[in-house]
C-alpha positions as CSV (number, residue, x, y, z in Angstrom):
1,M,8.0,-1.6,-40.0
2,T,11.5,-0.2,-39.5
3,D,14.5,-2.5,-38.5
4,I,17.8,-1.3,-37.1
5,V,21.2,-3.0,-37.3
6,V,23.5,-2.4,-34.4
7,H,27.2,-3.0,-34.8
8,P,29.7,-3.9,-32.0
9,L,31.3,-1.0,-30.3
10,R,34.6,0.0,-31.7
11,R,35.4,2.7,-29.1
12,P,34.0,3.7,-25.7
13,L,30.7,5.7,-25.5
14,T,31.5,9.2,-24.4
15,G,29.8,12.6,-24.3
16,G,27.0,14.6,-22.7
17,V,23.5,14.5,-24.1
18,P,19.9,15.5,-23.3
19,V,17.0,13.0,-23.2
20,P,13.3,13.5,-24.0
21,S,11.2,15.1,-21.4
22,D,9.4,12.9,-18.9
23,K,6.4,11.5,-20.7
24,S,4.6,10.6,-17.4
25,I,4.7,14.3,-16.4
26,G,3.8,15.3,-20.0
27,H,0.6,13.2,-20.0
28,R,-0.5,14.8,-16.7
29,A,0.4,18.3,-17.7
30,L,-1.7,18.0,-20.9
31,L,-4.6,16.4,-19.2
32,F,-4.8,18.6,-16.1
33,G,-4.1,21.7,-18.1
34,A,-7.1,20.8,-20.3
35,L,-9.3,20.7,-17.2
36,A,-8.0,24.0,-15.7
37,N,-9.8,27.4,-15.7
38,G,-7.3,29.4,-17.8
39,V,-4.2,28.9,-20.0
40,S,-1.4,26.6,-18.9
41,R,2.1,26.7,-20.4
42,I,4.0,23.5,-20.9
43,R,7.7,23.7,-21.8
44,G,10.0,20.9,-22.7
45,F,7.4,18.9,-24.4
46,S,9.1,16.0,-26.3
47,R,6.3,15.1,-28.8
48,G,6.8,11.4,-28.3
49,E,3.8,9.5,-29.8
50,D,2.4,8.6,-26.4
51,N,2.1,12.2,-25.3
52,V,0.7,13.2,-28.6
53,S,-2.1,10.7,-28.2
54,T,-3.1,12.4,-24.9
55,A,-2.9,15.8,-26.6
56,R,-5.2,14.7,-29.5
57,A,-7.7,13.2,-27.1
58,M,-8.0,16.4,-25.0
59,A,-8.2,18.6,-28.1
60,A,-11.0,16.4,-29.3
61,M,-13.0,17.2,-26.1
62,G,-12.6,20.9,-26.4
63,A,-9.2,21.9,-25.0
64,E,-7.3,24.5,-27.2
65,I,-3.7,23.2,-27.5
66,T,-1.4,25.6,-29.4
67,D,2.2,25.1,-30.5
68,V,4.2,28.0,-29.1
69,S,7.5,26.5,-30.3
70,E,8.9,23.1,-31.1
71,T,9.1,22.2,-27.4
72,E,6.4,24.5,-25.8
73,L,2.6,24.3,-25.8
74,S,-0.1,26.4,-24.4
75,V,-3.3,24.7,-23.3
76,K,-6.5,26.7,-22.8
77,G,-8.6,24.5,-20.5
78,T,-12.3,23.9,-20.6
79,G,-12.7,23.9,-16.8
80,L,-13.5,20.7,-14.9
81,F,-17.1,20.6,-16.2
82,G,-16.6,21.9,-19.7
83,L,-15.5,18.9,-21.7
84,R,-17.6,18.2,-24.8
85,E,-18.4,14.9,-26.4
86,P,-15.8,13.9,-29.1
87,E,-17.0,13.4,-32.6
88,G,-15.7,9.8,-32.7
89,P,-13.6,7.3,-30.7
90,L,-10.5,8.6,-28.9
91,D,-7.4,6.8,-30.2
92,C,-4.9,6.2,-27.5
93,G,-2.3,4.7,-29.9
94,N,0.2,2.6,-27.9
95,S,-0.3,4.5,-24.7
96,G,-1.6,2.6,-21.7
97,T,-1.2,5.7,-19.6
98,T,-3.5,7.7,-21.9
99,M,-6.2,5.0,-21.9
100,R,-6.2,4.4,-18.2
101,L,-6.1,8.1,-17.2
102,L,-8.9,8.9,-19.7
103,A,-11.0,6.1,-18.3
104,G,-10.9,7.8,-14.9
105,L,-11.8,11.2,-16.4
106,L,-14.5,10.0,-18.7
107,A,-16.2,7.8,-16.1
108,A,-17.8,11.0,-14.7
109,Q,-18.9,12.6,-17.9
110,P,-22.6,13.0,-19.1
111,F,-21.7,11.7,-22.6
112,K,-20.6,8.3,-24.0
113,T,-17.0,7.9,-25.2
114,T,-15.1,5.0,-26.8
115,L,-11.4,4.5,-26.2
116,I,-9.4,2.6,-28.8
117,G,-5.8,1.9,-29.4
118,D,-3.3,0.0,-31.6
119,E,-3.1,-3.8,-31.7
120,T,-0.6,-3.9,-28.8
121,L,-2.7,-1.7,-26.5
122,C,-5.9,-3.6,-27.3
123,R,-4.3,-6.8,-25.8
124,R,-3.5,-5.1,-22.5
125,P,-5.9,-6.0,-19.6
126,M,-7.9,-3.0,-18.2
127,M,-9.9,-4.5,-15.3
128,R,-7.5,-3.1,-12.7
129,V,-8.9,0.4,-13.7
130,V,-12.4,-0.6,-14.8
131,G,-13.1,-2.6,-11.6
132,P,-12.7,0.2,-9.0
133,L,-14.3,2.8,-11.3
134,R,-17.4,0.5,-11.7
135,A,-17.4,0.2,-7.9
136,R,-18.1,3.9,-7.6
137,G,-20.8,3.9,-10.2
138,A,-19.1,4.2,-13.5
139,I,-20.6,2.6,-16.6
140,I,-17.8,0.9,-18.6
141,E,-17.9,-1.9,-21.1
142,G,-14.9,-3.6,-22.5
143,K,-14.1,-6.4,-24.9
144,P,-13.5,-9.8,-23.2
145,H,-9.8,-10.5,-22.8
146,P,-8.7,-13.4,-25.1
147,S,-6.8,-15.2,-22.3
148,K,-8.1,-13.8,-19.0
149,A,-11.7,-14.7,-18.4
150,D,-12.2,-12.2,-15.6
151,N,-10.7,-9.3,-17.5
152,V,-11.5,-6.9,-20.3
153,T,-9.5,-4.9,-22.9
154,A,-10.1,-2.1,-25.4
155,P,-12.2,-0.9,-27.0
156,L,-13.6,0.6,-23.8
157,V,-17.1,2.1,-24.0
158,I,-17.5,4.6,-21.1
159,G,-20.7,6.3,-19.9
160,P,-22.8,8.2,-20.0
161,L,-23.8,8.5,-16.3
162,P,-27.6,8.7,-16.1
163,E,-29.0,12.2,-15.8
164,G,-29.0,13.3,-12.1
165,T,-26.5,10.7,-10.9
166,H,-22.9,11.1,-9.8
167,L,-20.0,8.9,-9.0
168,G,-20.0,7.9,-5.3
169,E,-17.3,7.8,-2.7
170,L,-14.6,5.1,-2.9
171,E,-12.1,3.6,-0.5
172,Y,-9.8,1.3,-2.5
173,E,-6.8,-0.7,-1.5
174,S,-4.9,-1.6,-4.7
175,P,-3.2,-5.0,-4.7
176,V,-0.3,-3.5,-6.7
177,A,1.5,-0.1,-6.6
178,S,0.3,1.5,-9.8
179,A,0.5,5.2,-10.6
180,Q,-1.9,4.7,-13.6
181,V,-4.6,3.1,-11.4
182,K,-4.1,5.8,-8.7
183,S,-4.3,8.6,-11.2
184,A,-7.5,7.2,-12.9
185,I,-9.2,6.9,-9.5
186,L,-8.2,10.4,-8.4
187,L,-9.4,11.9,-11.7
188,S,-12.8,10.3,-11.2
189,G,-12.7,11.6,-7.6
190,L,-12.6,15.2,-8.8
191,Y,-16.2,14.7,-9.9
192,A,-17.4,12.4,-7.2
193,H,-19.9,13.1,-4.4
194,G,-17.9,11.9,-1.4
195,V,-14.3,11.1,-0.4
196,T,-11.9,9.2,-2.5
197,R,-9.2,7.3,-0.5
198,F,-6.6,5.2,-2.3
199,R,-4.0,3.0,-0.7
200,E,-1.2,1.0,-2.4
201,P,1.4,-1.4,-1.0
202,S,4.2,1.0,-1.6
203,L,4.4,4.5,-3.1
204,S,4.2,4.6,-6.9
205,R,5.3,7.6,-8.9
206,D,3.5,10.7,-7.5
207,H,3.5,13.2,-10.4
208,T,-0.4,13.3,-10.3
209,E,-0.4,14.2,-6.6
210,R,2.2,16.9,-7.0
211,M,0.4,18.5,-9.9
212,L,-3.1,18.4,-8.5
213,L,-1.9,19.9,-5.3
214,A,-0.2,22.7,-7.2
215,M,-3.5,23.4,-9.0
216,G,-5.5,23.6,-5.9
217,A,-7.2,20.2,-5.7
218,P,-8.3,19.2,-2.2
219,L,-5.8,16.4,-1.8
220,R,-3.7,15.1,1.0
221,T,-1.1,12.3,1.2
222,V,0.4,10.2,3.9
223,G,2.9,7.8,2.6
224,P,1.2,5.3,0.2
225,V,-2.3,6.7,1.1
226,V,-3.8,9.6,-0.8
227,E,-7.2,11.1,0.0
228,L,-9.3,13.5,-2.1
229,D,-12.2,15.2,-0.3
230,P,-14.2,17.6,-2.6
231,A,-16.5,18.8,0.3
232,G,-16.4,22.6,0.2
233,W,-14.2,22.7,-2.9
234,K,-15.3,25.0,-5.7
235,G,-14.3,22.6,-8.4
236,V,-11.7,24.9,-10.0
237,L,-8.2,23.8,-11.1
238,E,-5.8,26.7,-11.5
239,P,-3.7,26.7,-14.7
240,I,-0.1,25.5,-14.5
241,D,3.2,26.8,-15.8
242,V,5.5,23.8,-16.0
243,D,9.0,22.9,-17.3
244,I,9.0,19.2,-17.9
245,P,12.3,17.6,-16.8
246,G,14.1,14.9,-18.7
247,D,12.8,11.3,-18.4
248,V,14.8,9.1,-16.1
249,S,13.4,6.1,-17.9
250,A,14.9,7.3,-21.2
251,A,18.2,8.2,-19.4
252,A,18.5,4.7,-18.0
253,F,19.3,3.2,-21.4
254,L,22.2,5.6,-21.9
255,L,23.5,5.2,-18.3
256,V,23.4,1.4,-18.5
257,A,25.1,1.5,-21.9
258,A,28.0,3.4,-20.4
259,A,28.1,1.3,-17.2
260,I,28.5,-2.0,-19.2
261,S,30.9,-0.6,-21.9
262,E,34.6,-0.6,-21.0
263,G,36.2,2.9,-21.0
264,S,32.8,4.6,-21.4
265,R,31.6,7.8,-19.6
266,V,28.2,9.3,-20.4
267,T,26.5,12.4,-18.9
268,V,22.8,13.0,-19.2
269,R,21.5,16.5,-18.5
270,G,18.4,17.8,-16.9
271,V,17.0,14.5,-15.7
272,G,14.1,14.3,-13.3
273,T,15.0,12.6,-10.1
274,N,11.7,12.4,-8.3
275,P,12.4,9.8,-5.6
276,T,9.4,7.7,-6.7
277,R,11.2,7.2,-10.0
278,T,14.9,6.7,-9.2
279,G,15.0,3.0,-8.3
280,V,17.2,2.3,-11.4
281,L,19.8,4.7,-10.1
282,E,19.9,2.8,-6.8
283,I,20.2,-0.5,-8.7
284,L,23.1,0.8,-10.8
285,R,25.0,1.8,-7.6
286,D,24.2,-1.4,-5.8
287,M,25.6,-3.4,-8.7
288,G,28.8,-1.4,-8.6
289,A,28.4,1.0,-11.6
290,G,30.2,4.3,-11.5
291,L,27.6,7.0,-10.9
292,E,27.6,10.6,-10.0
293,I,24.4,12.6,-9.5
294,V,24.7,16.4,-9.3
295,A,21.5,18.2,-8.2
296,R,20.4,21.1,-10.4
297,G,17.4,22.4,-8.5
298,E,13.8,21.9,-9.6
299,Q,11.7,22.1,-12.8
300,G,8.0,22.2,-12.5
301,G,8.1,21.2,-8.9
302,E,10.2,18.1,-9.7
303,P,13.9,17.7,-8.6
304,V,16.4,17.5,-11.5
305,A,20.0,16.5,-11.8
306,E,22.9,16.0,-14.1
307,I,23.8,12.3,-14.0
308,T,27.1,10.7,-15.2
309,A,27.7,7.0,-15.4
310,W,31.0,5.2,-16.3
311,H,32.2,1.7,-16.6
312,T,33.5,-0.3,-13.6
313,P,33.4,-4.0,-12.9
314,L,29.8,-5.0,-12.1
315,R,28.5,-7.4,-9.6
316,A,25.2,-9.3,-9.5
317,G,22.4,-8.2,-7.3
318,R,18.9,-8.8,-6.1
319,V,16.1,-6.6,-7.4
320,G,12.8,-6.9,-5.6
321,G,10.5,-5.4,-3.0
322,E,9.7,-1.7,-2.8
323,I,12.4,-0.8,-5.3
324,V,10.5,-2.5,-8.2
325,P,7.6,0.1,-8.4
326,R,10.2,2.8,-8.5
327,A,12.0,1.1,-11.4
328,I,9.2,-0.8,-13.2
329,D,9.8,0.7,-16.6
330,E,13.5,0.3,-16.3
331,I,13.6,-3.4,-15.5
332,P,14.2,-4.4,-19.1
333,I,17.4,-2.4,-19.2
334,V,18.3,-3.7,-15.8
335,C,18.3,-7.1,-17.4
336,A,21.1,-5.8,-19.8
337,L,23.0,-4.6,-16.7
338,A,22.6,-8.1,-15.2
339,A,23.8,-9.7,-18.4
340,R,27.2,-8.1,-18.0
341,A,27.6,-8.4,-14.2
342,E,29.6,-11.1,-12.5
343,G,27.3,-13.7,-10.9
344,E,23.5,-14.3,-10.9
345,T,21.1,-11.4,-10.6
346,V,17.6,-12.3,-9.4
347,I,14.7,-10.0,-10.2
348,T,11.5,-10.6,-8.2
349,D,8.1,-8.9,-7.4
350,A,7.9,-7.7,-11.0
351,E,4.8,-9.5,-12.2
352,E,3.5,-6.1,-13.3
353,L,5.8,-6.6,-16.3
354,R,3.5,-9.3,-17.7
355,V,0.9,-6.7,-18.7
356,K,3.0,-4.0,-20.3
357,E,3.3,-3.3,-24.0
358,S,4.5,-6.9,-24.2
359,D,5.0,-9.6,-21.6
360,R,8.3,-8.1,-20.7
361,I,9.4,-11.0,-18.5
362,A,8.9,-13.6,-21.3
363,T,10.1,-11.3,-24.0
364,M,13.3,-10.3,-22.1
365,A,14.0,-14.0,-21.5
366,V,13.9,-14.6,-25.3
367,V,16.1,-11.6,-26.0
368,L,18.7,-12.5,-23.4
369,R,18.9,-16.1,-24.7
370,A,19.2,-14.8,-28.3
371,F,22.4,-13.0,-27.2
372,G,23.7,-16.2,-25.5
373,V,22.9,-15.0,-22.0
374,D,21.8,-17.8,-19.6
375,C,18.6,-17.0,-17.7
376,D,15.5,-18.5,-16.1
377,E,12.1,-17.0,-16.5
378,R,10.1,-17.0,-13.2
379,P,6.4,-16.0,-12.6
380,D,7.4,-12.6,-11.2
381,G,10.8,-12.0,-12.7
382,L,14.1,-13.5,-14.0
383,A,17.3,-15.0,-12.8
384,I,20.1,-13.9,-15.1
385,R,23.7,-15.2,-15.2
386,G,26.2,-12.6,-16.3
387,Q,28.0,-13.4,-19.6
388,K,31.7,-12.6,-19.9
389,G,33.2,-11.9,-23.3
390,A,31.3,-11.0,-26.5
391,L,27.7,-11.7,-26.8
392,R,26.3,-13.7,-29.7
393,P,25.0,-11.6,-32.7
394,A,21.2,-12.0,-32.8
395,E,18.1,-11.2,-34.7
396,V,15.6,-9.8,-32.2
397,D,11.9,-9.1,-32.5
398,S,10.9,-6.1,-30.3
399,K,7.2,-7.3,-30.2
400,G,6.3,-3.7,-30.8
401,D,7.6,-2.7,-27.3
402,H,9.9,0.3,-27.2
403,R,11.7,-0.7,-24.1
404,I,12.5,-4.1,-25.5
405,A,13.8,-2.6,-28.7
406,M,16.1,-0.1,-26.9
407,T,17.3,-2.8,-24.4
408,A,18.2,-5.0,-27.3
409,A,20.1,-2.2,-29.0
410,V,22.2,-1.7,-25.8
411,L,23.0,-5.4,-25.6
412,A,23.9,-5.5,-29.3
413,L,26.8,-3.1,-28.7
414,H,28.5,-6.1,-27.0
415,A,27.9,-8.7,-29.6
416,S,30.7,-10.2,-31.8
417,G,28.9,-9.1,-35.0
418,P,26.0,-7.0,-36.2
419,T,22.5,-7.5,-34.6
420,R,19.2,-6.8,-36.4
421,I,16.4,-5.5,-34.2
422,K,13.0,-5.8,-35.9
423,D,10.0,-3.5,-35.6
424,C,11.6,-0.4,-34.1
425,D,9.0,2.2,-35.1
426,C,7.8,1.7,-31.5
427,I,10.8,3.5,-30.1
428,A,9.2,6.8,-31.2
429,T,6.6,6.4,-28.5
430,S,9.1,7.5,-25.8
431,F,12.5,8.3,-27.3
432,P,12.2,9.5,-30.9
433,R,15.9,10.4,-31.2
434,F,17.3,7.3,-29.5
435,V,19.3,6.0,-32.5
436,G,20.7,9.5,-33.1
437,T,21.7,9.9,-29.5
438,L,23.5,6.6,-29.3
439,R,25.3,7.5,-32.6
440,A,26.4,10.8,-31.0
441,L,27.9,8.9,-28.1
442,G,29.9,6.7,-30.5
443,A,27.7,3.8,-31.5
444,E,27.4,2.5,-35.0
445,I,23.7,1.9,-36.0
446,D,22.3,1.5,-39.5
447,V,18.6,2.0,-40.5
448,P,18.2,-0.1,-43.7
449,A,16.0,1.3,-46.3
């Protein structure tokens, strides 16, 4: 396991940098391209470990994925009904998105498949996907969850559907806004006999809907309701040609680092600004950060922009309600923003964070306190009192969670001495060049041998 040592900032963070391509879009481009009739081209592929897990799984089921260049792939699809049984279990690594989307896809297949993952993924509850898929006829068995009696986790054993049977129609009202659950159900709906109708409390990220519509799927959306009706559809997905924009979730770490560091000004180029993903930008503005967003057109049907953040005095805020699903992956770095704002910031409606790569509410409370930041852990969030002056140097355990590790690194820039962050290999799942990017902006980070 790799540790990093982050030193206090000696000068402001300055410069313009790219970020990895959006891994949420990358997952879907790979998966839907593998189901298309023809060859899809995917440009801007970042090769983060999560996306690589999806690529390997689809290749194991017959898709031909070819490297065109370091950042471009071609995907020759099998067609919707052309997947073959893999030779062994499909390893999803650390990627919950890979496992949950594949569960929806594999629920309709005439062969049995086992989904496995690393130790962290195998602790994550899966019933929110397994339950509605079973309700439409899927055969899925999981391992009993160690602490949740009514839940299951990986390994998941899926299928096969008995010969001559199909998945049925489904009308499902999700108790939480979740793009992963929505996408899994829509994938199963491509194969179902009958309508799939999914409703969520507020609109989660809509990359799946945008991509499926572009490929000719019989989909329609009205706010937080999406309906897929295969009646009369020929069951053909057209290949896609997509440029993946930069990941706003990755950009958030750099933008917050600039916002909390005196004299700093950082520009991130080519960032996707899909409105279902930009909650963190609204939070930055609401808390007083300097922020400029310059639209740069579209890539792959997604709006993109150049975003610049700079330091100004920050004020505490309240983060809750509909903004949380649009910033769910960024809440850890929002905690770092709150740690340097004047007053008490309260984060609510974020219980979804309990079932991420780590329990991010509990883990962030530990991290904040390690740096000397006063906070209260709540069932659905945190109350954080901003800390003036230098933070306390700390030794932080990432718990194998990439967003915890990167948030700790940003906080460590404001400590009075060096901070060691343990188990940082996980950062490669989403931002392989994170350390190098921070160094390019002026941070001093060591990677001990």
